[in-house]
PDB file of C-alpha atoms in Angstrom:
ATOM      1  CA  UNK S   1     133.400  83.028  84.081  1.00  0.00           C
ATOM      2  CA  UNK S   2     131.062  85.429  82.252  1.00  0.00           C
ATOM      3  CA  UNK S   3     131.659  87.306  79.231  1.00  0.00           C
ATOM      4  CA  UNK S   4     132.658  90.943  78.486  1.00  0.00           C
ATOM      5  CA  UNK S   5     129.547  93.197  77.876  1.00  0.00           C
ATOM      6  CA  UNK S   6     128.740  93.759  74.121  1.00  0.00           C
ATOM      7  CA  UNK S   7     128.703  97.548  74.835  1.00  0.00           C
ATOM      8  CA  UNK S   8     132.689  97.098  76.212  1.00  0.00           C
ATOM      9  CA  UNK S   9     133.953  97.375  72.274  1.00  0.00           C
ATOM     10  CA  UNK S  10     132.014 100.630  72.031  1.00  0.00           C
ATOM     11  CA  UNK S  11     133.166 102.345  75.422  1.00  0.00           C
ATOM     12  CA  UNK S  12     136.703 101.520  74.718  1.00  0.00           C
ATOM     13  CA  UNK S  13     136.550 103.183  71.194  1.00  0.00           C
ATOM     14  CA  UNK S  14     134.891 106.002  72.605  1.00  0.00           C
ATOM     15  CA  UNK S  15     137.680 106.112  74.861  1.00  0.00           C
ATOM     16  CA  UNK S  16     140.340 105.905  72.657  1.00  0.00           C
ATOM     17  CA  UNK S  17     138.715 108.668  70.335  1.00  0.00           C
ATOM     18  CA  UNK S  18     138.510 111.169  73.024  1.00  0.00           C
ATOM     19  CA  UNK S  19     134.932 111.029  73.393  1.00  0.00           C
ATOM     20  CA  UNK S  20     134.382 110.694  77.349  1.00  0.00           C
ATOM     21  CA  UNK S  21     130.872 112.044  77.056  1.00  0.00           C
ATOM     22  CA  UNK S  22     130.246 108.772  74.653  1.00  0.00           C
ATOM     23  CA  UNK S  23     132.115 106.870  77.310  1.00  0.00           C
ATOM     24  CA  UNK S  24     130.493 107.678  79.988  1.00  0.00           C
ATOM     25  CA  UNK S  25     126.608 107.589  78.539  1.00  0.00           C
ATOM     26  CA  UNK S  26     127.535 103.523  77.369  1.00  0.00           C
ATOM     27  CA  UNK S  27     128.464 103.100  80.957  1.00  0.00           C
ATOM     28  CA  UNK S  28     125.860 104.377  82.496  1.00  0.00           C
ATOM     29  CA  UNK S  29     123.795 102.383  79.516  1.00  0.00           C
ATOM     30  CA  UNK S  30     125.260  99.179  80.726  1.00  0.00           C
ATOM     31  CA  UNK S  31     124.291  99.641  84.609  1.00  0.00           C
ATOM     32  CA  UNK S  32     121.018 100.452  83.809  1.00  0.00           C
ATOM     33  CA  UNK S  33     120.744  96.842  81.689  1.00  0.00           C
ATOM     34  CA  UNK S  34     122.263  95.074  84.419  1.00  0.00           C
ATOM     35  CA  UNK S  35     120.347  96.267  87.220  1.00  0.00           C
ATOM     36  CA  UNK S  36     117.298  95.255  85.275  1.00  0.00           C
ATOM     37  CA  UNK S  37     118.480  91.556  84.533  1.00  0.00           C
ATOM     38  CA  UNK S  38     119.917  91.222  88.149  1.00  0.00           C
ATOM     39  CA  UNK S  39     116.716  93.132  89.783  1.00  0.00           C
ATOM     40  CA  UNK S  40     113.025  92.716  89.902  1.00  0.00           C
ATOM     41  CA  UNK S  41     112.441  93.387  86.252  1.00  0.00           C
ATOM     42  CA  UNK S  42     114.538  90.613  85.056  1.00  0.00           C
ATOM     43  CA  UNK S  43     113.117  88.133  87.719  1.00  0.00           C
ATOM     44  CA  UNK S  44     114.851  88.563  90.741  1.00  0.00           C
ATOM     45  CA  UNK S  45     114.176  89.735  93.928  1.00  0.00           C
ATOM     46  CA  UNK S  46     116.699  92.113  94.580  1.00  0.00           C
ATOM     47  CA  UNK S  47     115.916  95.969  94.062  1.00  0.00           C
ATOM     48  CA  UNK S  48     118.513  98.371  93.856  1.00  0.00           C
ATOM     49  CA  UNK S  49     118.102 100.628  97.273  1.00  0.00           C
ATOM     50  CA  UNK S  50     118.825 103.710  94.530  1.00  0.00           C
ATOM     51  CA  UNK S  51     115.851 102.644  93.048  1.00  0.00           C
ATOM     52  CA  UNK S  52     113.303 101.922  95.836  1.00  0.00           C
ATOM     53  CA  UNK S  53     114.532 105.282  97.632  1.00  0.00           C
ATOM     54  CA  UNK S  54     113.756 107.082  94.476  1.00  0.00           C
ATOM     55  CA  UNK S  55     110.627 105.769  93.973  1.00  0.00           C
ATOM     56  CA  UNK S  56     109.858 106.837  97.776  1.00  0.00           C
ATOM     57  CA  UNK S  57     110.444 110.132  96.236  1.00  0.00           C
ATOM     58  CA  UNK S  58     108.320 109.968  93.692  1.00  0.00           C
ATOM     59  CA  UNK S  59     105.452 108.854  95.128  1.00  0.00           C
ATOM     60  CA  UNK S  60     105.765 111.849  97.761  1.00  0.00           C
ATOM     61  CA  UNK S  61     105.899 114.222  95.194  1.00  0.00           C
ATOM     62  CA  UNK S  62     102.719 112.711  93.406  1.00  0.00           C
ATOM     63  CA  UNK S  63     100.808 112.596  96.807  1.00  0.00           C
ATOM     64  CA  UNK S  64     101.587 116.378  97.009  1.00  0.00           C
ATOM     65  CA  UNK S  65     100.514 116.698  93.019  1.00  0.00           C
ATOM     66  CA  UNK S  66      97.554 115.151  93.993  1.00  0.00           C
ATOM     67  CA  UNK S  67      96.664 117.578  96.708  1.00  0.00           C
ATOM     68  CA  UNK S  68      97.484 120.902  94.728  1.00  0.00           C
ATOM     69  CA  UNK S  69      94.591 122.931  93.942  1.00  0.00           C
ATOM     70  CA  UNK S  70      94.064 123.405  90.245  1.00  0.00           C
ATOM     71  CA  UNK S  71      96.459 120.458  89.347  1.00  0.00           C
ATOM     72  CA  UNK S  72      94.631 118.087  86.500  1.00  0.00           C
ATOM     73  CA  UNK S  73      96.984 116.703  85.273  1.00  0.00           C
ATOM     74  CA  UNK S  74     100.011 114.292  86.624  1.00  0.00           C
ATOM     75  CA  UNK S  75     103.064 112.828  84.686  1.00  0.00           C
ATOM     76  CA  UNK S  76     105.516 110.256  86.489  1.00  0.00           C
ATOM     77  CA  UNK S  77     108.206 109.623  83.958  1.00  0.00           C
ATOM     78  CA  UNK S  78     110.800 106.634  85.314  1.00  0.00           C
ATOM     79  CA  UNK S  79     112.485 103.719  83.915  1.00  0.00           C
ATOM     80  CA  UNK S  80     111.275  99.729  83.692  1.00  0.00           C
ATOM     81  CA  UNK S  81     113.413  99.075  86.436  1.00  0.00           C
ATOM     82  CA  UNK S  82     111.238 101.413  88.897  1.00  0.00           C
ATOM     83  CA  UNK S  83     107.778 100.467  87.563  1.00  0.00           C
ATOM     84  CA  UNK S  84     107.016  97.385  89.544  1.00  0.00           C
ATOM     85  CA  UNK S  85     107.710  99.171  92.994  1.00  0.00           C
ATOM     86  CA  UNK S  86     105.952 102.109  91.684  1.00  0.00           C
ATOM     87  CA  UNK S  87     102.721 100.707  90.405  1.00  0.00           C
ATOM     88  CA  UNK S  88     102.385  99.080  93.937  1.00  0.00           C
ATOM     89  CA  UNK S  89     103.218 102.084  96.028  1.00  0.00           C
ATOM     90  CA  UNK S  90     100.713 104.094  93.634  1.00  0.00           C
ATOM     91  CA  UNK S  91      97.989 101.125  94.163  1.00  0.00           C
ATOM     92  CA  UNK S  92      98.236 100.604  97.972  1.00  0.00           C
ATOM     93  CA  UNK S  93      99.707 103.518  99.384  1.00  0.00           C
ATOM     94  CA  UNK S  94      97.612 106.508  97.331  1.00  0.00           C
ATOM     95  CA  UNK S  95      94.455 104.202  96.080  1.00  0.00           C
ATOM     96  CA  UNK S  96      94.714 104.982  92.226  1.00  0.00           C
ATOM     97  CA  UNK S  97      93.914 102.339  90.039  1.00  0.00           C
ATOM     98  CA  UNK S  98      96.270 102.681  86.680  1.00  0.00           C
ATOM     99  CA  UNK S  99      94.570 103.484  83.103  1.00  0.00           C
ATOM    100  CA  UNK S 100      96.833 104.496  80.689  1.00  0.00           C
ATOM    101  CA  UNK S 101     100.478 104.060  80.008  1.00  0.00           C
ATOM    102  CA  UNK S 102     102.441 104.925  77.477  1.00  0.00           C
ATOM    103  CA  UNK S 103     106.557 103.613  76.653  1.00  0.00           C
ATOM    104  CA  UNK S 104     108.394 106.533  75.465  1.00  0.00           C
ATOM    105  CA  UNK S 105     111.707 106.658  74.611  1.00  0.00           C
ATOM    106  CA  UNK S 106     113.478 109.141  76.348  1.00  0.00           C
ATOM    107  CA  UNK S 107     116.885 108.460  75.089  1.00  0.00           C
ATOM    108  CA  UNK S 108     119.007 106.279  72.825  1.00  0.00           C
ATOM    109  CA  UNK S 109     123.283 104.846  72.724  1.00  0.00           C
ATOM    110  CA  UNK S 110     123.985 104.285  69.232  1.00  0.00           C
TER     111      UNK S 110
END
């Protein structure tokens, strides 16, 4: 049997101190983590079908970016868990070759 997830001692105090908001950001935390070590990112094979339907999205909404008169500029802002799909959809389906990337963090459980 596995263990309990480290972030389990935090959600339950958050729970016991009222704080649902606290509660429910560690949870959603914790699925993120383990979709990356179950999922592509971690080494597997399997992809989420959240994921790969989102970044079906996302590259739609670039390829219309991309077409906009006047647009110069293009930020796609996702999670390590979407980049290998993306990268590849962005390489084969739209031709662009990637040159810059940059790790932000876009938010934080503490």
């Amino acid at each position: 049997g596995g263990r309990p997830a480290p972030v389990l001692g935090a959600m339950l105090d958050s729970l016991a101190g009222g704080n649902l908001t606290a509660a429910r950001r560690l949870a959603f935390a914790q699925m993120i983590v383990s979709a990356q070590a179950k999922g592509s990112v971690g080494g597997g094979t399997d992809v989420p079908v959240l994921v790969t339907r989102r970044n079906e999205v996302a590259v739609d909404c670039l390829r219309r970016a991309i077409a906009t008169d006047g647009v110069h500029r293009i930020g796609l802002l996702y999670g390590g868990l979407h980049m290998p799909g993306l990268t590849k959809s962005v390489m084969e389906d739209l031709g662009l070759e990637p040159v810059d990337q940059r790790w932000r963090a876009v938010w934080r459980v503490e």
